[in-house]
CSV table of C-alpha atoms and ligand atoms in Angstrom, one decimal:
chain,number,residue,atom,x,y,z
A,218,UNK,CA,-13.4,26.8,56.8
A,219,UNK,CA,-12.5,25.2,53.7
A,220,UNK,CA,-12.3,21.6,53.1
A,221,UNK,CA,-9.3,19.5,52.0
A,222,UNK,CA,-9.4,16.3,50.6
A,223,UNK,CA,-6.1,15.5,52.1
A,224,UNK,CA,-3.7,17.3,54.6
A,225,UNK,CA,-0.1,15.8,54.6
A,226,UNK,CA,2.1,16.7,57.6
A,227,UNK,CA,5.7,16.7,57.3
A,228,UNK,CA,7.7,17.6,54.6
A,229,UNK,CA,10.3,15.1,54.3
A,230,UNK,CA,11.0,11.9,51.8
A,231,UNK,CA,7.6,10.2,52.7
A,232,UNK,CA,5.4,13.6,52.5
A,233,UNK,CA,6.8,14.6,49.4
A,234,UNK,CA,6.5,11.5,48.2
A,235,UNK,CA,2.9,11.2,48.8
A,236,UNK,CA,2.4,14.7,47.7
A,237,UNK,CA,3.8,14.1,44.4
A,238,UNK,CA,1.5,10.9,43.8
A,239,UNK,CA,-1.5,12.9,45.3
A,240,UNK,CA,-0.7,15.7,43.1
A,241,UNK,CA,-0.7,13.1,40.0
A,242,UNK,CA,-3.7,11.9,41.2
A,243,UNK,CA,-5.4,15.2,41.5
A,244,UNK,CA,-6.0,15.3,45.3
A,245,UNK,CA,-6.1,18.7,46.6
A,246,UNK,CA,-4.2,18.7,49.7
A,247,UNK,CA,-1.6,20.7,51.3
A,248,UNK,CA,1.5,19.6,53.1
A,249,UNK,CA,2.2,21.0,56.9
A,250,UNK,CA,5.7,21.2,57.4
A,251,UNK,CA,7.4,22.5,60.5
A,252,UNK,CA,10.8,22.7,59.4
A,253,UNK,CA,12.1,26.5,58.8
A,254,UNK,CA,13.0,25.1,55.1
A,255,UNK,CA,13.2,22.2,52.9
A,256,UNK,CA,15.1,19.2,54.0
A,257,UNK,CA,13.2,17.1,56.5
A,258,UNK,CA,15.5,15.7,59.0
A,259,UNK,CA,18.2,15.7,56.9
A,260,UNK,CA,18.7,19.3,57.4
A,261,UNK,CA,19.5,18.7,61.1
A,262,UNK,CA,21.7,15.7,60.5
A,263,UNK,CA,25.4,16.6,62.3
A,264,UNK,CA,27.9,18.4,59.8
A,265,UNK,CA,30.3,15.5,59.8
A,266,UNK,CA,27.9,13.2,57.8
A,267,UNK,CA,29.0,13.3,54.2
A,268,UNK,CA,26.9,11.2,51.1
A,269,UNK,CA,29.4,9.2,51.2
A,270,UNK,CA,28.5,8.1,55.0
A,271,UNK,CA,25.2,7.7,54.4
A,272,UNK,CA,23.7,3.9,53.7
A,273,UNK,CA,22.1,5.3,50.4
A,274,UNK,CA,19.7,7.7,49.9
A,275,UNK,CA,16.7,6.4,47.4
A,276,UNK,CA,15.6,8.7,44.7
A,277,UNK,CA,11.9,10.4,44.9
A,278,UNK,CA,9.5,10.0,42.2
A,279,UNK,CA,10.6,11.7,39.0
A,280,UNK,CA,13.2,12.8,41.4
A,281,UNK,CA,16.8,11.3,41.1
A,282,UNK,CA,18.7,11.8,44.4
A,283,UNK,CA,22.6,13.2,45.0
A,284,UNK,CA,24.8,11.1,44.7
A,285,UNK,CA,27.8,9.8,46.7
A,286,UNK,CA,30.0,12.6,47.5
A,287,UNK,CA,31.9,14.0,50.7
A,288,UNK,CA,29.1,16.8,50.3
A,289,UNK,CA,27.5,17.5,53.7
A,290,UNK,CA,24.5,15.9,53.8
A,291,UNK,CA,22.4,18.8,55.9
A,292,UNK,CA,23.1,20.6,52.7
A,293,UNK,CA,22.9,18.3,49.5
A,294,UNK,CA,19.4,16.6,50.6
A,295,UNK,CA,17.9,19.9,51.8
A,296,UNK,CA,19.2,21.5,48.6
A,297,UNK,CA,17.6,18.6,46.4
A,298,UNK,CA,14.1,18.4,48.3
A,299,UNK,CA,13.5,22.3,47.7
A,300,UNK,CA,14.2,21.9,43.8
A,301,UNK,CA,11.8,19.0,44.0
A,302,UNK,CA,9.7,20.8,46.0
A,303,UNK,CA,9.5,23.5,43.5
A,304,UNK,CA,10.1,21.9,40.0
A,305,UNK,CA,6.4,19.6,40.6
A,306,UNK,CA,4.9,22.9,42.2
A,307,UNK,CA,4.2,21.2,45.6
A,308,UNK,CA,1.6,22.5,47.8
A,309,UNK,CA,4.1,23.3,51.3
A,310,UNK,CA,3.6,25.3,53.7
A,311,UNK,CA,6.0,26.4,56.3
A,312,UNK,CA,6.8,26.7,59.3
A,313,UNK,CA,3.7,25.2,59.9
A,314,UNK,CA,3.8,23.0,63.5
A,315,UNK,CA,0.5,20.7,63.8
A,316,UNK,CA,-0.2,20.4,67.5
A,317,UNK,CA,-3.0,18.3,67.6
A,318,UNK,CA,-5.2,16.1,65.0
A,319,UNK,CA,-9.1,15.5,66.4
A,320,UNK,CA,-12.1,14.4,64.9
A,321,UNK,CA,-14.9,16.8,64.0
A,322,UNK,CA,-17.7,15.3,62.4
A,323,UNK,CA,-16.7,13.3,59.3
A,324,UNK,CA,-13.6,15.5,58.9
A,325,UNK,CA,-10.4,15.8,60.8
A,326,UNK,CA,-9.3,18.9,61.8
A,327,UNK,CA,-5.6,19.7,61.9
A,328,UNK,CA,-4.5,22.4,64.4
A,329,UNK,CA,-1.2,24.3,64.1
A,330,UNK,CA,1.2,27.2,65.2
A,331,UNK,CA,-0.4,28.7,62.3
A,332,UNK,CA,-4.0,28.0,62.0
A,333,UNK,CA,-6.0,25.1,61.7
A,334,UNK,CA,-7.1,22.9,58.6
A,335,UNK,CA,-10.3,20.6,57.6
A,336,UNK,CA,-10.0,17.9,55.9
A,337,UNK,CA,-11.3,14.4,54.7
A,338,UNK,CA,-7.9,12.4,55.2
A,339,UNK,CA,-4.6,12.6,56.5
A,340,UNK,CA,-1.4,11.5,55.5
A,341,UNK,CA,1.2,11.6,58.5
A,342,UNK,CA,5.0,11.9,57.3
A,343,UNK,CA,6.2,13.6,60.8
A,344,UNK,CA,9.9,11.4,60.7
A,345,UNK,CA,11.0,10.5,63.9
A,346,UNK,CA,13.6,13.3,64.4
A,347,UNK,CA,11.8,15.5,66.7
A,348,UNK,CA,11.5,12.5,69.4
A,349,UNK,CA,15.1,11.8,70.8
A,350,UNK,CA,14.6,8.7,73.3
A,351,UNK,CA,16.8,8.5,76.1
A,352,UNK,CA,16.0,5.2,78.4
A,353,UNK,CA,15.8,5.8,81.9
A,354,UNK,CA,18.6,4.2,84.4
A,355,UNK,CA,18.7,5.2,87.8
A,356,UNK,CA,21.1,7.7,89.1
A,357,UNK,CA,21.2,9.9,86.0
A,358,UNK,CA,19.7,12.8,87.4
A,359,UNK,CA,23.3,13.2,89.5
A,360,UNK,CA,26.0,12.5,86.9
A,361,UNK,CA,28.1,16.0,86.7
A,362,UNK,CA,29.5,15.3,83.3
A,363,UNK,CA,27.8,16.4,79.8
A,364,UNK,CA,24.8,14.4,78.0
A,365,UNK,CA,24.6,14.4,74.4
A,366,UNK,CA,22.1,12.7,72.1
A,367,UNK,CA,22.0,11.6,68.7
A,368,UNK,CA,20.1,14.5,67.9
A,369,UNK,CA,22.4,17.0,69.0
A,370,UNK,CA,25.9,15.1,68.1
A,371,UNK,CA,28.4,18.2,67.6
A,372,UNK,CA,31.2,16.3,65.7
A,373,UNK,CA,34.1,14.7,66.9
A,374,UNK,CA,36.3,17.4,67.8
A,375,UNK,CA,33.5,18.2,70.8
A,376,UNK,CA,35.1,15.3,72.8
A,377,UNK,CA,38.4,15.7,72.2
A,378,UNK,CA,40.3,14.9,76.0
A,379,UNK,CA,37.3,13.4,77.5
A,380,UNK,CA,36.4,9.9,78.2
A,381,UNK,CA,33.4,8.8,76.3
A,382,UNK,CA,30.8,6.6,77.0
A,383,UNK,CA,28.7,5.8,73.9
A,384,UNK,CA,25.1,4.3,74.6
A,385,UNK,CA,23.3,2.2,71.6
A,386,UNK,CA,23.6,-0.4,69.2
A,387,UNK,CA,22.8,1.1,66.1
A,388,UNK,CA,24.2,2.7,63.0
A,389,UNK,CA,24.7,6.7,64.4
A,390,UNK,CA,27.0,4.5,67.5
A,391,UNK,CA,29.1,2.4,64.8
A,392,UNK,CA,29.7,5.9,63.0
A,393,UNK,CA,30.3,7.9,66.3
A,394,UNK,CA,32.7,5.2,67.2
A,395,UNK,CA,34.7,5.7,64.3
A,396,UNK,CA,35.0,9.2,64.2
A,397,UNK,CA,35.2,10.1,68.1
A,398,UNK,CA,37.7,6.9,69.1
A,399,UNK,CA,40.3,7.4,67.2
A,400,UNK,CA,41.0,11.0,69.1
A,401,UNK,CA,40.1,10.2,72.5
A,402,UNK,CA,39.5,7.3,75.0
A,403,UNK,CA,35.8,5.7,74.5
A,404,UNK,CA,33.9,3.2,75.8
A,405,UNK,CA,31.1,1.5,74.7
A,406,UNK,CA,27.6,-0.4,75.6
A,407,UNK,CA,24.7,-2.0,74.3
A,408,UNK,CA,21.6,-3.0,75.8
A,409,UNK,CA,21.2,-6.2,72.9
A,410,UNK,CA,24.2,-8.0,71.0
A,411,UNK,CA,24.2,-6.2,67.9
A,412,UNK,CA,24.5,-7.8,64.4
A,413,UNK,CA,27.2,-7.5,62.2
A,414,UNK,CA,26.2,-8.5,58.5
A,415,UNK,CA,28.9,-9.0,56.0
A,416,UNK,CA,27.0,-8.3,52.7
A,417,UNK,CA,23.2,-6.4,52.9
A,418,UNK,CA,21.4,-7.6,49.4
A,419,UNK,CA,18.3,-6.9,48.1
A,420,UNK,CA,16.5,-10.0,50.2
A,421,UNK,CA,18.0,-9.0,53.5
A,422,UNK,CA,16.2,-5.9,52.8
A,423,UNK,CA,13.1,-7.5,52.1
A,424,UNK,CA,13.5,-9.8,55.2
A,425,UNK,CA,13.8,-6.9,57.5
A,426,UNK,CA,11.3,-5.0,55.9
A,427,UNK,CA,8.8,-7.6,56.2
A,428,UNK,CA,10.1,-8.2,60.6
A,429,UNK,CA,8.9,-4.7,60.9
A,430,UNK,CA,5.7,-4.7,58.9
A,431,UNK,CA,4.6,-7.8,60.9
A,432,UNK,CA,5.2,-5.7,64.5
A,433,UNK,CA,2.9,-3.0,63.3
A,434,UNK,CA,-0.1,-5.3,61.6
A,435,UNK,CA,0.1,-7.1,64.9
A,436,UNK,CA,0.0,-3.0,66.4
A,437,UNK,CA,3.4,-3.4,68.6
A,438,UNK,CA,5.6,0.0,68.2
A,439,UNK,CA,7.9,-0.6,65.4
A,440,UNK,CA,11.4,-1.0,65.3
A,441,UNK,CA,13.7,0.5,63.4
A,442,UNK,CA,14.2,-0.9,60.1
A,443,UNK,CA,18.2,0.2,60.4
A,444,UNK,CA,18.1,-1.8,63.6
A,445,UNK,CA,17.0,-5.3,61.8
A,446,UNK,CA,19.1,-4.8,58.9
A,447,UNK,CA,22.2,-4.9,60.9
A,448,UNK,CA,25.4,-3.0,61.2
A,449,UNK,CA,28.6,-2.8,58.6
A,450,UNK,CA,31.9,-1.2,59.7
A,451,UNK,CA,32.7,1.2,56.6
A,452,UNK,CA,36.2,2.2,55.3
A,453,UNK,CA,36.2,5.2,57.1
A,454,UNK,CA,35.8,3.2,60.8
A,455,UNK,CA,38.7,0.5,59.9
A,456,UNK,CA,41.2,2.2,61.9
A,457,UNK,CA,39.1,2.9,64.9
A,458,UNK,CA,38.4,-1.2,64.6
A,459,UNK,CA,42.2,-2.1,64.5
A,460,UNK,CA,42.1,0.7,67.8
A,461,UNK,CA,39.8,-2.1,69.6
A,462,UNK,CA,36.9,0.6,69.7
A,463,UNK,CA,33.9,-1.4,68.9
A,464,UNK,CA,35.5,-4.1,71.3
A,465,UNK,CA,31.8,-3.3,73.7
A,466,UNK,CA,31.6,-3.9,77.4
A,467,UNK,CA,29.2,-7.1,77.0
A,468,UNK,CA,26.3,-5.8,79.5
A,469,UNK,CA,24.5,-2.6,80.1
A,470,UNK,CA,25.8,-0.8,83.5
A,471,UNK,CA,23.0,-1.0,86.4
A,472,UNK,CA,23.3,2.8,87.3
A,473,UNK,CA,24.8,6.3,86.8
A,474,UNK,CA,26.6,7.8,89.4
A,475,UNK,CA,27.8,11.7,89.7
A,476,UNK,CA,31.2,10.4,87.6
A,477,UNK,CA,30.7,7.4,85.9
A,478,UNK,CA,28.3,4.0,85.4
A,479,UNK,CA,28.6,1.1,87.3
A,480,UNK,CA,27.4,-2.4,87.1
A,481,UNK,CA,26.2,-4.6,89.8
A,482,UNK,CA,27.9,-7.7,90.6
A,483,UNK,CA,24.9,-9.7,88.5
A,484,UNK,CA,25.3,-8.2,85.4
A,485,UNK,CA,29.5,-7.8,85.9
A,486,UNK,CA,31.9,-8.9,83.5
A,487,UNK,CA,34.2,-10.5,85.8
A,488,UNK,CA,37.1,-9.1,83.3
A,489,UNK,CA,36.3,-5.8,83.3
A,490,UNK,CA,36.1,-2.9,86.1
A,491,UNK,CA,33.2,-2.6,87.9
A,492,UNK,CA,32.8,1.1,87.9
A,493,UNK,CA,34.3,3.3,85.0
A,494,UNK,CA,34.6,7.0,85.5
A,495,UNK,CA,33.3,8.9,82.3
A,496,UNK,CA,33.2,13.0,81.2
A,497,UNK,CA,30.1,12.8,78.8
A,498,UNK,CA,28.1,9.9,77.7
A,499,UNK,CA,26.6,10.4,74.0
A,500,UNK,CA,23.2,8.6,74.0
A,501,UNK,CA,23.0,6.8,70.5
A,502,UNK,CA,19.6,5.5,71.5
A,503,UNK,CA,17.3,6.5,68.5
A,504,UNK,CA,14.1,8.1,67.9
A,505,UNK,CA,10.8,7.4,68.7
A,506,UNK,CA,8.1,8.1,66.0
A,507,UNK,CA,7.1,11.6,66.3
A,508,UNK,CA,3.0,11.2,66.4
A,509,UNK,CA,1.5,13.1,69.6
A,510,UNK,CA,-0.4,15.3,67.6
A,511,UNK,CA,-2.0,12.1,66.6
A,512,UNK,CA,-3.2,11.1,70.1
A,513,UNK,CA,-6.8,12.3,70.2
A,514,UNK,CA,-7.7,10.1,67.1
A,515,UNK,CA,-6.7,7.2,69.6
A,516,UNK,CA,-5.0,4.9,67.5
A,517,UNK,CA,-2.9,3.1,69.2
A,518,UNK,CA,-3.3,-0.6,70.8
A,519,UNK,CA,-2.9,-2.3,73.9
A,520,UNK,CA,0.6,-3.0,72.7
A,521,UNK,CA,1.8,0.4,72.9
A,522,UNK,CA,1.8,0.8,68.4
A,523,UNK,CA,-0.2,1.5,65.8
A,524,UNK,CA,-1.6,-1.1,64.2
A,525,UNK,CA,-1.7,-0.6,60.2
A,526,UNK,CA,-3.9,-2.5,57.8
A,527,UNK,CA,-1.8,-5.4,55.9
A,528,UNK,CA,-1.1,-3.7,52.1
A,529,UNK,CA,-3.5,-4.6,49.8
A,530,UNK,CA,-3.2,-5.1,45.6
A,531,UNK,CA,-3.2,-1.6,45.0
A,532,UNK,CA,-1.8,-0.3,48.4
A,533,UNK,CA,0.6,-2.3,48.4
A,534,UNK,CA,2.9,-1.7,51.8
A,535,UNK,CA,0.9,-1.1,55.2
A,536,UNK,CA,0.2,2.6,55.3
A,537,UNK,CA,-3.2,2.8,56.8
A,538,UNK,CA,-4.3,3.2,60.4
A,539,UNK,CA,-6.7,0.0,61.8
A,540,UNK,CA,-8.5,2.3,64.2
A,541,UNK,CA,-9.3,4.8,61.0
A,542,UNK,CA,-8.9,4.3,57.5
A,543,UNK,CA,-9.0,8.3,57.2
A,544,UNK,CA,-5.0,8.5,58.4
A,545,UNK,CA,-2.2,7.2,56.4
A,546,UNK,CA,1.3,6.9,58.2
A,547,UNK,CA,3.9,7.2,56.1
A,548,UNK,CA,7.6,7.1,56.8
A,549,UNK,CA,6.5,4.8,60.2
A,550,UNK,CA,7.4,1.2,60.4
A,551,UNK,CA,8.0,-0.9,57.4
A,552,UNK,CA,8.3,2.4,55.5
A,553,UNK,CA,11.0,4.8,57.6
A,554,UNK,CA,13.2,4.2,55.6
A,555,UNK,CA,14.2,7.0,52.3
A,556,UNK,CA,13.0,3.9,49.9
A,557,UNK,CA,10.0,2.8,51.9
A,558,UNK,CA,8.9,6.8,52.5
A,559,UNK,CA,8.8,6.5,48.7
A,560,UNK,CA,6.2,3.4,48.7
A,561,UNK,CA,4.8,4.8,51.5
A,562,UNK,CA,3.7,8.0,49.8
A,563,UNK,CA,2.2,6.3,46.4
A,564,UNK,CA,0.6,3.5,48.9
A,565,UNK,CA,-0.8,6.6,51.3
A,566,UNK,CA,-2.7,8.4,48.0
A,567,UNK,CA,-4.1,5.5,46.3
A,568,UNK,CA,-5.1,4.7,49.7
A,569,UNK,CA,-6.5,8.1,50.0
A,570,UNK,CA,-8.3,8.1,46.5
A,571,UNK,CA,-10.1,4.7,47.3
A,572,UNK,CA,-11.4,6.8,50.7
A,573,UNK,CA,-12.6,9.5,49.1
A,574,UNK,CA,-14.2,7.3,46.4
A,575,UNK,CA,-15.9,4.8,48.6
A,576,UNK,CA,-16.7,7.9,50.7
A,577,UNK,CA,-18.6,9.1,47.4
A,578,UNK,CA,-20.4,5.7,46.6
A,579,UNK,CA,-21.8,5.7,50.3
A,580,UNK,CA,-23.1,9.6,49.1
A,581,UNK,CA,-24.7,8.4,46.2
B,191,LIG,P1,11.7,13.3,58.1
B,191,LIG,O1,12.8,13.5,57.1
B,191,LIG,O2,12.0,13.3,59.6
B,191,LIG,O3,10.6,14.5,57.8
B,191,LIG,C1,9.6,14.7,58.7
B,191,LIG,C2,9.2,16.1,58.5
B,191,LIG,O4,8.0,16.3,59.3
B,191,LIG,C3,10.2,17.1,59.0
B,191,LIG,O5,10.4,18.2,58.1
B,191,LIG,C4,9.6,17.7,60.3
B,191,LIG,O6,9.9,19.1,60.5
B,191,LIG,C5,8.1,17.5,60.0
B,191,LIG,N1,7.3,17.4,61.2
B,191,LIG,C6,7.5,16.6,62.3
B,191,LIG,N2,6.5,16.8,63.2
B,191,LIG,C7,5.7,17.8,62.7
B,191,LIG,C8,4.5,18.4,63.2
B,191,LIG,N3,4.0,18.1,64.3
B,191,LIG,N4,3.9,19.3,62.4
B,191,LIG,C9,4.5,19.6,61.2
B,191,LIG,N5,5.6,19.1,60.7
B,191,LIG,C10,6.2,18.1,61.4
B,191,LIG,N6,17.5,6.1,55.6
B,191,LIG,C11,17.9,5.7,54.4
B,191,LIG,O7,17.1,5.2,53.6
B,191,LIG,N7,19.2,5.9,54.0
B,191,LIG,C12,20.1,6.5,54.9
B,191,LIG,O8,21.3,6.6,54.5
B,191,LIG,C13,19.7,6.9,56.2
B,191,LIG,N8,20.5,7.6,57.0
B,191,LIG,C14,20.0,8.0,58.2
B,191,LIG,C15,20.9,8.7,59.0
B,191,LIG,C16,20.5,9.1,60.3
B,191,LIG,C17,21.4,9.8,61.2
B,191,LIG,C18,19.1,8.9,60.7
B,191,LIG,C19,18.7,9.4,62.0
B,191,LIG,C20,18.3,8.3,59.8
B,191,LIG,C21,18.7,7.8,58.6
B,191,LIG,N9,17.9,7.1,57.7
B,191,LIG,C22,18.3,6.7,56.5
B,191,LIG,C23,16.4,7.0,58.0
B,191,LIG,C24,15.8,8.1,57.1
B,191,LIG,O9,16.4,9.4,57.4
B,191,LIG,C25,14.4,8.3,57.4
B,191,LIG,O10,13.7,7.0,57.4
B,191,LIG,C26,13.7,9.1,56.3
B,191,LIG,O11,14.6,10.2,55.8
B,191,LIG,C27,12.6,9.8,57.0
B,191,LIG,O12,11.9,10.5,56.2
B,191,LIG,P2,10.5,11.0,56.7
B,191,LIG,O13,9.9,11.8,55.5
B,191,LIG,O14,9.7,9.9,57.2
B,191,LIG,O15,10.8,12.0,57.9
């Protein structure tokens, strides 16, 4: 079977990115992407989510991105990555799913849906979008009403008339809250207080760039870099604010029941009822990153992550895996972000290019 020098996997901001810079570099590698077409996640994204809603989408190298526009984002992004994708003649296959990632002598082997692949290194851009997480509470196997997550939102007009209970502290519940409560009656909980900023500079970015990149050196699971940065009611949720919408029920409820949550008298806001009857709740609970394939390699730590080696001069943000210098993640802790999937990508190929040297010196 023939050889790569690098395989990418996933074909979204961080795998194009590190294509590009492996291309510029003159890697050969080909990129595994499982999507039906361009567009990473962002093709999947629910129709309701213009580029104006979005927090800003970073340009890829020798790439500028769309602008801000009420264009649907599951079309402008997609339509942009498969120009890029085709203007610098990047190596993409697809539908290509990688199932699993092993060891085989020196190389790894990459096996797909669609065949299998050698290779020396690995870059891993796999996004998070494929693993919805839903935390467990007890008695949810018997409520009657409708479960949504995240990753299957159906817009707003979906829940007109029912009473809506929406789960999560992030950005996707702010923006669900604003479009959902101004049409019907919602209700809303978080498991943590969550944190309202009031301007979002460059340094905050930095700051919460570096919280993250500190949980995966140490190899804890990372969090998201959205959910460090904190949360900014937009234009658009104003009037579901003057509504009282994001006014939260302060603790999580103890249990589902067949029609409803309830809270136990520990965690009960003596204000509010203890049991509230609800038609669907909409998890707004995140992602998880999408990296079983990667379990044979056995990366991770005792603490449940995987750890990444701190950047270096030239690789400058933490891209490769501790356990084995061979794998780059990309688009996974202090770079899941559109601008840190860019890093990401040049830090993954020069950190691919010094393996493949050193890997030559040790030949010599
Ligand atoms: P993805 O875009 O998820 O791409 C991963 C690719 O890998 C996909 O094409 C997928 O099909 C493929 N893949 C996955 N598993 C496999 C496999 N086993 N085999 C082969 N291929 C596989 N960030 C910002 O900077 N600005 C924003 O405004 C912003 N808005 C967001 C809005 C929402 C609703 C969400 C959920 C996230 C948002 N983010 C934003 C975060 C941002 O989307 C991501 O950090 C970034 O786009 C992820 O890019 P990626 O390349 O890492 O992953």
């Amino acid at each position: 079977m023939d050889v790569y020098d690098s395989v990418v996997i996933g074909a979204g901001q961080a795998g194009l990115s590190a294509s590009y810079h492996l291309e510029r570099l003159g890697i050969r590698h080909v990129v595994l992407d499982a999507g039906p077409r361009p567009g990473g996640a962002w093709q999947h994204r629910w129709d309701s989510l213009t580029m104006r809603d979005v927090h800003g989408v970073a340009d890829l190298p020798d790439g500028p991105a769309p602008g801000r526009s009420a264009d649907r984002a599951n079309r402008a992004v997609p339509a942009w990555f498969g120009r890029y994708e085709a203007e610098h003649d990047l190596p993409v296959r697809r539908p290509v799913r990688v199932r699993t990632v092993t060891g085989d002598g020196g190389l790894l082997r990459i096996d797909s849906d669609a065949g299998a692949w050698l290779a020396r290194t690995l870059v891993n851009a796999t996004g998070t979008w494929d693993r919805p997480f839903v935390p467990h509470y007890p008695g949810v196997e018997t409520f009657r009403g409708e479960q949504v997550h995240t990753h299957d939102y159906p817009g707003p007009d979906h829940f007109r008339g029912k009473r809506v209970l929406v789960v999560g502290g992030g950005a996707s519940a702010v923006q669900f809250l604003g479009e959902i409560g101004p049409i019907t009656d919602t209700l809303w909980v978080t498991r943590r207080e969550p944190v309202w900023r009031d301007e979002f500079d460059e340094n905050a970015g930095r700051e919460a760039v570096a919280r993250v990149l500190d949980r995966v050196t140490s190899g804890f699971p990372p969090a998201s870099v959205v959910s460090v940065t904190g949360l900014a009611l937009r234009p658009q949720e104003e009037t579901a604010a003057r509504l009282g919408v994001y006014d939260r029920r302060r603790t999580m409820f103890s249990r589902v029941e067949p029609d409803g949550v309830r809270w136990d008298d520990d965690v009960r806001d003596p204000a509010r009822p203890a049991f509230e009857p609800v038609d669907t709740i909409l998890w707004a609970t995140g992602f998880r990153p999408a990296v079983t394939h990667l379990a044979p390699l056995h990366l991770r730590s005792e603490h449940g992550g995987i750890p990444l080696l701190p950047g270096t001069a030239d690789v400058q943000t933490a891209v490769t895996a501790a356990r084995d210098p061979r794998v780059q993640l990309v688009g996974y802790g202090p770079s899941a972000s559109t601008i840190g999937g860019n890093r990401g990508g040049r830090a993954a190929a020069l950190a691919v290019r010094r393996h493949l040297t050193d890997r030559l010196v040790r030949l010599d």
